[in-house]
């Protein structure tokens, strides 16, 4: 096995709380545990495309407890511009993977830790196979949709923020006798909506995995009213579709399309069907920033240490994961392929139904 002296680390994809805590764990374990240097690469693969390459050695002295508490990523990140399909100013696309690998080689690294979600891991793995890069992955995504790990860094904080959102909406809903609709992120998976909805006492939770009928939602609100309740709380995952089966999306600068706006559609339909005064809150990127919860700090620390130790053991092309109260590692290919949405027959859906929460179906 080749001797390891110097490793790289990068954050890729949408940011989330806990990324800096992973970086801290990587730096501390690599330097104190193995005597290695750690190079932080800026803005995911974009830093490797830049010339000069955007990267710097990370000094363990900078990784005090402060960084553990800090949201975002000190390295920067990007969730666009796949180097294999890189957009050009004239609208065409080119493969710039060779330049990324060249940038990696310039840094003289023996291995790389990529902190990302499924999309980032797929790109990084392709680069690793093409460029002979010794890659280890750490799962992060507020969406918690990566396969083979029960949790990803950032997810716990996002659920907390969404739950606090409901906590803040409930008193004002009750004061004004309103229906409050909270739209949360999660991309194509309803994990944030379902978990925060249960934890925050929602009456209605709509997730993309369970088709809804607005008549069922209206019936729930009517039933609450009949039982003497003067307000209702609804959580809607951003990828829930309209009744016509259309996704509600926003076109961002540069042609990047994101979900956003289904809360307004559902709110308007509830108002039409029930006559209830309805207000909509789109929680958005509040779910990604802020200080990580203790749970996210813990998972970040566990994953960071294990990722470094995998490199020390020469076990590459793997992703660290959490399963059955243990840190494990799985082939990166399996993690990428094993997309994990909400199981409509799973324990949490059963819990929601057991609590009488309307999931939009009969
Ligand atoms: O994947 C994380 C995520 O926050 C999704 O939940 C959301 O749909 C998307 O990223 C938003 O992306 P952007 O940061 O480009 O607005």
mmCIF file of C-alpha atoms and ligand atoms in Angstrom:
data_model
loop_
_atom_site.group_PDB
_atom_site.id
_atom_site.type_symbol
_atom_site.label_atom_id
_atom_site.label_comp_id
_atom_site.label_asym_id
_atom_site.label_seq_id
_atom_site.Cartn_x
_atom_site.Cartn_y
_atom_site.Cartn_z
ATOM 1 C CA UNK A 1 0.000 0.000 0.000
ATOM 2 C CA UNK A 2 1.323 3.444 -0.971
ATOM 3 C CA UNK A 3 2.312 5.622 1.972
ATOM 4 C CA UNK A 4 -0.157 8.427 2.677
ATOM 5 C CA UNK A 5 1.283 11.851 3.522
ATOM 6 C CA UNK A 6 -1.119 14.413 2.167
ATOM 7 C CA UNK A 7 -4.848 14.206 1.555
ATOM 8 C CA UNK A 8 -7.393 16.558 0.029
ATOM 9 C CA UNK A 9 -10.919 17.338 1.144
ATOM 10 C CA UNK A 10 -13.736 19.160 -0.623
ATOM 11 C CA UNK A 11 -17.399 19.942 -0.043
ATOM 12 C CA UNK A 12 -19.714 19.567 -3.025
ATOM 13 C CA UNK A 13 -23.396 20.126 -3.797
ATOM 14 C CA UNK A 14 -25.787 22.259 -1.739
ATOM 15 C CA UNK A 15 -24.348 23.342 1.586
ATOM 16 C CA UNK A 16 -25.841 22.309 4.914
ATOM 17 C CA UNK A 17 -25.144 22.644 8.603
ATOM 18 C CA UNK A 18 -22.370 20.348 9.830
ATOM 19 C CA UNK A 19 -19.983 20.550 6.858
ATOM 20 C CA UNK A 20 -17.403 22.480 8.879
ATOM 21 C CA UNK A 21 -17.707 19.913 11.645
ATOM 22 C CA UNK A 22 -16.770 17.195 9.105
ATOM 23 C CA UNK A 23 -13.782 19.280 7.964
ATOM 24 C CA UNK A 24 -12.705 19.682 11.577
ATOM 25 C CA UNK A 25 -12.891 15.942 12.219
ATOM 26 C CA UNK A 26 -10.950 15.200 9.034
ATOM 27 C CA UNK A 27 -8.209 17.703 9.856
ATOM 28 C CA UNK A 28 -7.871 16.657 13.498
ATOM 29 C CA UNK A 29 -7.830 12.929 12.779
ATOM 30 C CA UNK A 30 -5.502 13.195 9.793
ATOM 31 C CA UNK A 31 -3.005 15.475 11.538
ATOM 32 C CA UNK A 32 -3.096 14.168 15.108
ATOM 33 C CA UNK A 33 -3.890 10.533 14.361
ATOM 34 C CA UNK A 34 -1.752 9.975 11.276
ATOM 35 C CA UNK A 35 0.590 12.949 10.899
ATOM 36 C CA UNK A 36 -0.771 13.846 7.442
ATOM 37 C CA UNK A 37 -1.234 17.219 5.792
ATOM 38 C CA UNK A 38 -4.744 18.139 4.710
ATOM 39 C CA UNK A 39 -5.453 20.360 1.715
ATOM 40 C CA UNK A 40 -8.853 22.031 1.499
ATOM 41 C CA UNK A 41 -10.089 22.392 -2.090
ATOM 42 C CA UNK A 42 -12.319 25.401 -2.740
ATOM 43 C CA UNK A 43 -15.850 25.233 -4.203
ATOM 44 C CA UNK A 44 -15.940 21.517 -4.926
ATOM 45 C CA UNK A 45 -14.586 20.489 -8.310
ATOM 46 C CA UNK A 46 -14.658 24.168 -9.405
ATOM 47 C CA UNK A 47 -11.519 24.733 -7.324
ATOM 48 C CA UNK A 48 -9.742 21.988 -9.267
ATOM 49 C CA UNK A 49 -10.784 23.534 -12.587
ATOM 50 C CA UNK A 50 -9.371 26.945 -11.687
ATOM 51 C CA UNK A 51 -5.787 27.860 -12.598
ATOM 52 C CA UNK A 52 -4.028 28.243 -10.299
ATOM 53 C CA UNK A 53 -5.964 25.540 -8.494
ATOM 54 C CA UNK A 54 -7.961 27.006 -5.607
ATOM 55 C CA UNK A 55 -6.813 25.084 -2.556
ATOM 56 C CA UNK A 56 -4.842 25.630 0.645
ATOM 57 C CA UNK A 57 -3.343 23.590 3.403
ATOM 58 C CA UNK A 58 -5.619 23.452 6.419
ATOM 59 C CA UNK A 59 -3.890 24.287 9.690
ATOM 60 C CA UNK A 60 -5.152 22.157 12.607
ATOM 61 C CA UNK A 61 -4.755 25.222 14.849
ATOM 62 C CA UNK A 62 -7.642 26.834 12.938
ATOM 63 C CA UNK A 63 -9.951 23.948 13.771
ATOM 64 C CA UNK A 64 -10.843 24.790 17.334
ATOM 65 C CA UNK A 65 -14.338 24.235 18.667
ATOM 66 C CA UNK A 66 -15.546 27.429 16.963
ATOM 67 C CA UNK A 67 -15.688 25.780 13.565
ATOM 68 C CA UNK A 68 -17.775 22.962 15.006
ATOM 69 C CA UNK A 69 -20.592 25.416 15.622
ATOM 70 C CA UNK A 70 -20.388 27.313 12.344
ATOM 71 C CA UNK A 71 -22.890 26.808 9.531
ATOM 72 C CA UNK A 72 -22.069 26.619 5.811
ATOM 73 C CA UNK A 73 -18.682 25.430 4.566
ATOM 74 C CA UNK A 74 -15.456 27.384 4.909
ATOM 75 C CA UNK A 75 -14.313 25.776 1.648
ATOM 76 C CA UNK A 76 -17.287 26.960 -0.385
ATOM 77 C CA UNK A 77 -19.249 24.605 -2.604
ATOM 78 C CA UNK A 78 -21.230 24.399 -5.818
ATOM 79 C CA UNK A 79 -24.273 22.422 -6.909
ATOM 80 C CA UNK A 80 -23.979 23.141 -10.628
ATOM 81 C CA UNK A 81 -21.564 22.723 -13.549
ATOM 82 C CA UNK A 82 -20.920 18.998 -13.826
ATOM 83 C CA UNK A 83 -17.330 18.812 -15.192
ATOM 84 C CA UNK A 84 -18.380 15.975 -17.529
ATOM 85 C CA UNK A 85 -21.104 18.177 -19.039
ATOM 86 C CA UNK A 86 -19.808 21.673 -18.458
ATOM 87 C CA UNK A 87 -21.894 24.554 -19.840
ATOM 88 C CA UNK A 88 -20.136 26.979 -22.172
ATOM 89 C CA UNK A 89 -21.145 30.644 -22.675
ATOM 90 C CA UNK A 90 -22.521 29.766 -26.155
ATOM 91 C CA UNK A 91 -24.890 27.163 -24.680
ATOM 92 C CA UNK A 92 -22.891 24.109 -25.758
ATOM 93 C CA UNK A 93 -21.470 21.625 -23.278
ATOM 94 C CA UNK A 94 -17.995 20.168 -23.009
ATOM 95 C CA UNK A 95 -16.257 17.485 -20.980
ATOM 96 C CA UNK A 96 -13.751 19.199 -18.646
ATOM 97 C CA UNK A 97 -13.097 16.172 -16.436
ATOM 98 C CA UNK A 98 -9.497 15.937 -17.671
ATOM 99 C CA UNK A 99 -8.775 19.440 -16.352
ATOM 100 C CA UNK A 100 -10.241 18.586 -12.948
ATOM 101 C CA UNK A 101 -8.035 15.516 -12.695
ATOM 102 C CA UNK A 102 -5.036 17.541 -13.819
ATOM 103 C CA UNK A 103 -5.826 20.083 -11.072
ATOM 104 C CA UNK A 104 -6.007 17.282 -8.520
ATOM 105 C CA UNK A 105 -2.662 15.888 -9.670
ATOM 106 C CA UNK A 106 -1.059 19.351 -9.315
ATOM 107 C CA UNK A 107 -1.783 19.271 -5.591
ATOM 108 C CA UNK A 108 0.308 16.141 -4.997
ATOM 109 C CA UNK A 109 -2.399 14.392 -2.999
ATOM 110 C CA UNK A 110 -2.444 10.734 -2.009
ATOM 111 C CA UNK A 111 -6.207 10.556 -1.439
ATOM 112 C CA UNK A 112 -9.360 12.650 -1.464
ATOM 113 C CA UNK A 113 -12.354 12.909 0.853
ATOM 114 C CA UNK A 114 -15.471 14.134 -0.956
ATOM 115 C CA UNK A 115 -18.322 15.397 1.229
ATOM 116 C CA UNK A 116 -21.487 15.390 -0.845
ATOM 117 C CA UNK A 117 -24.880 14.011 -1.765
ATOM 118 C CA UNK A 118 -25.715 11.449 -4.443
ATOM 119 C CA UNK A 119 -25.103 13.762 -7.407
ATOM 120 C CA UNK A 120 -21.718 14.903 -6.122
ATOM 121 C CA UNK A 121 -20.637 11.389 -5.223
ATOM 122 C CA UNK A 122 -21.558 10.166 -8.701
ATOM 123 C CA UNK A 123 -19.391 12.874 -10.324
ATOM 124 C CA UNK A 124 -16.504 12.426 -7.896
ATOM 125 C CA UNK A 125 -16.529 8.652 -8.327
ATOM 126 C CA UNK A 126 -16.433 9.002 -12.111
ATOM 127 C CA UNK A 127 -13.475 11.366 -11.773
ATOM 128 C CA UNK A 128 -11.770 8.967 -9.352
ATOM 129 C CA UNK A 129 -12.143 6.014 -11.703
ATOM 130 C CA UNK A 130 -10.897 8.041 -14.660
ATOM 131 C CA UNK A 131 -8.017 9.688 -12.803
ATOM 132 C CA UNK A 132 -6.950 6.934 -10.423
ATOM 133 C CA UNK A 133 -7.931 9.042 -7.400
ATOM 134 C CA UNK A 134 -8.121 7.308 -4.012
ATOM 135 C CA UNK A 135 -11.573 8.534 -3.044
ATOM 136 C CA UNK A 136 -13.616 8.184 0.148
ATOM 137 C CA UNK A 137 -17.082 9.747 0.465
ATOM 138 C CA UNK A 138 -18.925 11.342 3.391
ATOM 139 C CA UNK A 139 -22.726 11.660 3.061
ATOM 140 C CA UNK A 140 -24.253 15.098 3.500
ATOM 141 C CA UNK A 141 -27.621 16.361 2.371
ATOM 142 C CA UNK A 142 -30.562 17.921 4.140
ATOM 143 C CA UNK A 143 -32.731 15.733 1.863
ATOM 144 C CA UNK A 144 -31.483 12.515 3.575
ATOM 145 C CA UNK A 145 -32.100 10.609 0.356
ATOM 146 C CA UNK A 146 -28.771 8.775 0.065
ATOM 147 C CA UNK A 147 -28.978 5.008 0.149
ATOM 148 C CA UNK A 148 -27.274 2.745 2.680
ATOM 149 C CA UNK A 149 -27.005 5.330 5.415
ATOM 150 C CA UNK A 150 -29.725 6.112 7.911
ATOM 151 C CA UNK A 151 -28.615 9.730 8.180
ATOM 152 C CA UNK A 152 -26.642 12.296 6.244
ATOM 153 C CA UNK A 153 -24.935 15.334 7.723
ATOM 154 C CA UNK A 154 -27.233 18.369 7.667
ATOM 155 C CA UNK A 155 -30.503 16.493 7.832
ATOM 156 C CA UNK A 156 -31.048 16.756 11.596
ATOM 157 C CA UNK A 157 -30.566 20.523 11.539
ATOM 158 C CA UNK A 158 -32.989 20.923 8.629
ATOM 159 C CA UNK A 159 -35.639 18.902 10.495
ATOM 160 C CA UNK A 160 -35.060 21.026 13.591
ATOM 161 C CA UNK A 161 -35.486 24.261 11.649
ATOM 162 C CA UNK A 162 -38.677 22.996 9.985
ATOM 163 C CA UNK A 163 -40.018 21.840 13.356
ATOM 164 C CA UNK A 164 -39.288 25.237 14.900
ATOM 165 C CA UNK A 165 -41.078 26.719 11.899
ATOM 166 C CA UNK A 166 -44.227 24.850 12.924
ATOM 167 C CA UNK A 167 -43.671 25.812 16.558
ATOM 168 C CA UNK A 168 -43.662 29.443 15.498
ATOM 169 C CA UNK A 169 -46.623 29.125 13.174
ATOM 170 C CA UNK A 170 -48.936 27.394 15.640
ATOM 171 C CA UNK A 171 -49.525 30.331 18.042
ATOM 172 C CA UNK A 172 -50.162 32.821 15.251
ATOM 173 C CA UNK A 173 -52.412 30.306 13.478
ATOM 174 C CA UNK A 174 -54.441 29.868 16.680
ATOM 175 C CA UNK A 175 -54.546 33.623 17.365
ATOM 176 C CA UNK A 176 -56.013 34.396 13.928
ATOM 177 C CA UNK A 177 -57.998 31.189 13.320
ATOM 178 C CA UNK A 178 -55.986 30.415 10.192
ATOM 179 C CA UNK A 179 -54.687 27.494 8.205
ATOM 180 C CA UNK A 180 -50.911 27.730 7.950
ATOM 181 C CA UNK A 181 -49.085 26.008 5.108
ATOM 182 C CA UNK A 182 -45.342 25.456 5.531
ATOM 183 C CA UNK A 183 -43.383 24.481 2.409
ATOM 184 C CA UNK A 184 -40.146 22.675 3.182
ATOM 185 C CA UNK A 185 -37.205 21.456 1.096
ATOM 186 C CA UNK A 186 -36.139 17.874 0.475
ATOM 187 C CA UNK A 187 -35.928 17.713 -3.295
ATOM 188 C CA UNK A 188 -37.789 14.566 -4.462
ATOM 189 C CA UNK A 189 -37.981 13.016 -0.993
ATOM 190 C CA UNK A 190 -40.432 13.860 1.777
ATOM 191 C CA UNK A 191 -38.186 13.068 4.751
ATOM 192 C CA UNK A 192 -37.972 16.622 6.112
ATOM 193 C CA UNK A 193 -41.721 17.201 5.717
ATOM 194 C CA UNK A 194 -42.685 13.910 7.359
ATOM 195 C CA UNK A 195 -40.260 14.133 10.281
ATOM 196 C CA UNK A 196 -40.803 17.816 11.018
ATOM 197 C CA UNK A 197 -44.539 17.423 10.489
ATOM 198 C CA UNK A 198 -44.796 14.726 13.134
ATOM 199 C CA UNK A 199 -42.406 16.492 15.525
ATOM 200 C CA UNK A 200 -44.125 19.860 15.035
ATOM 201 C CA UNK A 201 -47.701 18.632 15.448
ATOM 202 C CA UNK A 202 -48.862 19.163 11.861
ATOM 203 C CA UNK A 203 -52.435 18.185 10.978
ATOM 204 C CA UNK A 204 -51.660 17.618 7.316
ATOM 205 C CA UNK A 205 -48.404 16.430 5.726
ATOM 206 C CA UNK A 206 -48.102 16.191 1.958
ATOM 207 C CA UNK A 207 -45.072 14.366 0.558
ATOM 208 C CA UNK A 208 -44.220 13.413 -3.030
ATOM 209 C CA UNK A 209 -44.276 9.708 -2.199
ATOM 210 C CA UNK A 210 -48.014 9.724 -1.358
ATOM 211 C CA UNK A 211 -50.463 11.115 -3.952
ATOM 212 C CA UNK A 212 -52.997 13.482 -2.387
ATOM 213 C CA UNK A 213 -56.511 14.647 -3.146
ATOM 214 C CA UNK A 214 -57.366 18.186 -2.090
ATOM 215 C CA UNK A 215 -60.826 16.931 -1.041
ATOM 216 C CA UNK A 216 -59.156 14.783 1.652
ATOM 217 C CA UNK A 217 -57.165 17.759 2.871
ATOM 218 C CA UNK A 218 -60.306 19.908 2.976
ATOM 219 C CA UNK A 219 -62.182 17.147 4.825
ATOM 220 C CA UNK A 220 -59.462 17.044 7.482
ATOM 221 C CA UNK A 221 -59.688 20.801 8.009
ATOM 222 C CA UNK A 222 -63.480 20.555 8.207
ATOM 223 C CA UNK A 223 -63.213 17.708 10.743
ATOM 224 C CA UNK A 224 -60.857 19.777 12.907
ATOM 225 C CA UNK A 225 -63.337 22.648 12.766
ATOM 226 C CA UNK A 226 -66.224 20.378 13.727
ATOM 227 C CA UNK A 227 -64.161 19.183 16.687
ATOM 228 C CA UNK A 228 -63.804 22.785 17.851
ATOM 229 C CA UNK A 229 -60.329 23.564 16.539
ATOM 230 C CA UNK A 230 -59.866 27.059 15.097
ATOM 231 C CA UNK A 231 -56.594 26.488 13.212
ATOM 232 C CA UNK A 232 -54.690 23.894 11.225
ATOM 233 C CA UNK A 233 -51.050 23.328 10.330
ATOM 234 C CA UNK A 234 -50.052 21.792 7.008
ATOM 235 C CA UNK A 235 -46.536 20.872 5.863
ATOM 236 C CA UNK A 236 -45.907 20.454 2.152
ATOM 237 C CA UNK A 237 -42.715 19.008 0.680
ATOM 238 C CA UNK A 238 -41.414 21.085 -2.218
ATOM 239 C CA UNK A 239 -41.645 18.263 -4.787
ATOM 240 C CA UNK A 240 -45.362 17.645 -4.217
ATOM 241 C CA UNK A 241 -47.135 18.150 -7.540
ATOM 242 C CA UNK A 242 -50.252 20.090 -8.467
ATOM 243 C CA UNK A 243 -53.480 18.122 -8.941
ATOM 244 C CA UNK A 244 -52.649 18.023 -12.661
ATOM 245 C CA UNK A 245 -49.367 16.296 -11.890
ATOM 246 C CA UNK A 246 -47.162 19.324 -12.586
ATOM 247 C CA UNK A 247 -44.055 20.084 -10.555
ATOM 248 C CA UNK A 248 -43.835 23.672 -9.332
ATOM 249 C CA UNK A 249 -40.367 24.981 -10.079
ATOM 250 C CA UNK A 250 -38.368 28.178 -10.332
ATOM 251 C CA UNK A 251 -35.914 28.952 -13.103
ATOM 252 C CA UNK A 252 -32.775 30.362 -11.520
ATOM 253 C CA UNK A 253 -30.037 32.402 -13.205
ATOM 254 C CA UNK A 254 -27.894 30.243 -15.468
ATOM 255 C CA UNK A 255 -30.769 27.899 -16.301
ATOM 256 C CA UNK A 256 -30.635 26.048 -12.960
ATOM 257 C CA UNK A 257 -34.126 24.787 -12.041
ATOM 258 C CA UNK A 258 -35.172 24.364 -8.409
ATOM 259 C CA UNK A 259 -38.416 23.333 -6.746
ATOM 260 C CA UNK A 260 -40.417 26.080 -5.092
ATOM 261 C CA UNK A 261 -43.966 27.369 -4.935
ATOM 262 C CA UNK A 262 -46.173 24.329 -4.317
ATOM 263 C CA UNK A 263 -47.025 25.756 -0.868
ATOM 264 C CA UNK A 264 -48.779 28.683 -2.546
ATOM 265 C CA UNK A 265 -50.711 26.341 -4.824
ATOM 266 C CA UNK A 266 -51.843 24.123 -1.932
ATOM 267 C CA UNK A 267 -52.681 27.147 0.210
ATOM 268 C CA UNK A 268 -54.831 28.651 -2.541
ATOM 269 C CA UNK A 269 -56.622 25.345 -3.111
ATOM 270 C CA UNK A 270 -57.308 24.932 0.622
ATOM 271 C CA UNK A 271 -58.741 28.450 0.761
ATOM 272 C CA UNK A 272 -60.957 27.699 -2.268
ATOM 273 C CA UNK A 273 -62.197 24.381 -0.928
ATOM 274 C CA UNK A 274 -62.720 25.328 2.726
ATOM 275 C CA UNK A 275 -63.096 29.109 2.775
ATOM 276 C CA UNK A 276 -60.480 29.139 5.541
ATOM 277 C CA UNK A 277 -58.146 32.078 5.853
ATOM 278 C CA UNK A 278 -54.835 30.608 4.753
ATOM 279 C CA UNK A 279 -51.246 31.834 4.934
ATOM 280 C CA UNK A 280 -48.152 30.341 3.331
ATOM 281 C CA UNK A 281 -44.552 30.199 4.548
ATOM 282 C CA UNK A 282 -41.750 28.953 2.311
ATOM 283 C CA UNK A 283 -38.933 27.972 4.662
ATOM 284 C CA UNK A 284 -36.286 27.731 1.926
ATOM 285 C CA UNK A 285 -32.600 28.038 2.691
ATOM 286 C CA UNK A 286 -33.172 28.675 6.389
ATOM 287 C CA UNK A 287 -33.092 24.871 6.536
ATOM 288 C CA UNK A 288 -29.522 24.771 5.246
ATOM 289 C CA UNK A 289 -27.765 27.486 7.224
ATOM 290 C CA UNK A 290 -27.296 28.104 10.896
ATOM 291 C CA UNK A 291 -25.415 26.271 13.577
ATOM 292 C CA UNK A 292 -25.607 22.467 13.301
ATOM 293 C CA UNK A 293 -27.586 20.635 15.959
ATOM 294 C CA UNK A 294 -25.640 18.421 18.382
ATOM 295 C CA UNK A 295 -26.798 15.396 16.378
ATOM 296 C CA UNK A 296 -25.322 16.793 13.147
ATOM 297 C CA UNK A 297 -22.088 17.746 14.916
ATOM 298 C CA UNK A 298 -21.872 14.209 16.240
ATOM 299 C CA UNK A 299 -22.525 12.506 12.887
ATOM 300 C CA UNK A 300 -20.090 14.897 11.190
ATOM 301 C CA UNK A 301 -17.389 14.012 13.724
ATOM 302 C CA UNK A 302 -18.025 10.271 13.475
ATOM 303 C CA UNK A 303 -18.029 10.333 9.660
ATOM 304 C CA UNK A 304 -14.939 12.553 9.398
ATOM 305 C CA UNK A 305 -12.838 10.339 11.649
ATOM 306 C CA UNK A 306 -13.990 7.151 9.931
ATOM 307 C CA UNK A 307 -13.318 8.562 6.467
ATOM 308 C CA UNK A 308 -9.713 9.349 7.423
ATOM 309 C CA UNK A 309 -9.267 5.901 8.950
ATOM 310 C CA UNK A 310 -10.555 4.275 5.743
ATOM 311 C CA UNK A 311 -7.785 6.059 3.861
ATOM 312 C CA UNK A 312 -5.243 4.842 6.432
ATOM 313 C CA UNK A 313 -6.467 1.287 5.784
ATOM 314 C CA UNK A 314 -6.212 1.754 2.033
ATOM 315 C CA UNK A 315 -9.958 1.168 1.617
ATOM 316 C CA UNK A 316 -11.071 3.475 -1.177
ATOM 317 C CA UNK A 317 -14.152 3.892 -3.363
ATOM 318 C CA UNK A 318 -16.272 3.650 -0.227
ATOM 319 C CA UNK A 319 -18.690 5.949 1.584
ATOM 320 C CA UNK A 320 -18.960 6.147 5.351
ATOM 321 C CA UNK A 321 -22.469 5.503 6.616
ATOM 322 C CA UNK A 322 -24.572 5.167 9.759
ATOM 323 C CA UNK A 323 -26.532 1.987 10.284
ATOM 324 C CA UNK A 324 -27.955 0.304 13.382
ATOM 325 C CA UNK A 325 -26.157 2.620 15.828
ATOM 326 C CA UNK A 326 -22.789 1.998 14.182
ATOM 327 C CA UNK A 327 -20.551 3.756 11.728
ATOM 328 C CA UNK A 328 -19.965 1.491 8.754
ATOM 329 C CA UNK A 329 -18.765 1.966 5.181
ATOM 330 C CA UNK A 330 -20.327 0.846 1.928
ATOM 331 C CA UNK A 331 -19.209 0.799 -1.714
ATOM 332 C CA UNK A 332 -19.719 4.293 -3.152
ATOM 333 C CA UNK A 333 -21.442 2.743 -6.153
ATOM 334 C CA UNK A 334 -24.094 1.192 -3.876
ATOM 335 C CA UNK A 335 -24.665 4.452 -2.014
ATOM 336 C CA UNK A 336 -25.126 6.366 -5.280
ATOM 337 C CA UNK A 337 -27.462 3.738 -6.740
ATOM 338 C CA UNK A 338 -29.509 3.282 -3.585
ATOM 339 C CA UNK A 339 -31.697 6.386 -3.641
ATOM 340 C CA UNK A 340 -33.918 6.396 -0.562
ATOM 341 C CA UNK A 341 -37.273 8.163 -0.587
ATOM 342 C CA UNK A 342 -39.893 7.889 2.167
ATOM 343 C CA UNK A 343 -41.331 4.388 2.390
ATOM 344 C CA UNK A 344 -45.124 4.866 2.152
ATOM 345 C CA UNK A 345 -45.538 1.716 4.246
ATOM 346 C CA UNK A 346 -42.733 2.598 6.662
ATOM 347 C CA UNK A 347 -42.792 3.220 10.394
ATOM 348 C CA UNK A 348 -42.994 7.005 10.224
ATOM 349 C CA UNK A 349 -45.890 7.009 7.782
ATOM 350 C CA UNK A 350 -47.679 4.538 10.095
ATOM 351 C CA UNK A 351 -46.919 6.815 13.056
ATOM 352 C CA UNK A 352 -48.354 9.810 11.224
ATOM 353 C CA UNK A 353 -51.492 7.862 10.363
ATOM 354 C CA UNK A 354 -51.684 6.586 13.944
ATOM 355 C CA UNK A 355 -51.717 10.184 15.149
ATOM 356 C CA UNK A 356 -54.575 11.021 12.803
ATOM 357 C CA UNK A 357 -52.407 13.216 10.585
ATOM 358 C CA UNK A 358 -53.863 13.585 7.090
ATOM 359 C CA UNK A 359 -51.355 12.513 4.439
ATOM 360 C CA UNK A 360 -53.642 13.650 1.669
ATOM 361 C CA UNK A 361 -54.933 10.223 0.699
ATOM 362 C CA UNK A 362 -58.198 8.534 1.590
HETATM 363 O O1 LIG B 1 -30.416 19.212 -2.109
HETATM 364 C C1 LIG B 1 -30.493 20.200 -1.141
HETATM 365 C C2 LIG B 1 -31.478 21.271 -1.529
HETATM 366 O O2 LIG B 1 -31.568 22.212 -0.476
HETATM 367 C C3 LIG B 1 -32.869 20.746 -1.887
HETATM 368 O O3 LIG B 1 -33.633 20.397 -0.756
HETATM 369 C C4 LIG B 1 -33.403 21.904 -2.681
HETATM 370 O O4 LIG B 1 -34.388 21.455 -3.588
HETATM 371 C C5 LIG B 1 -32.192 22.412 -3.427
HETATM 372 O O5 LIG B 1 -31.063 21.949 -2.701
HETATM 373 C C6 LIG B 1 -32.101 23.897 -3.553
HETATM 374 O O6 LIG B 1 -30.994 24.210 -4.344
HETATM 375 P P1 LIG B 1 -30.382 25.675 -4.478
HETATM 376 O O7 LIG B 1 -29.419 25.856 -3.334
HETATM 377 O O8 LIG B 1 -29.681 25.649 -5.787
HETATM 378 O O9 LIG B 1 -31.485 26.663 -4.389
#
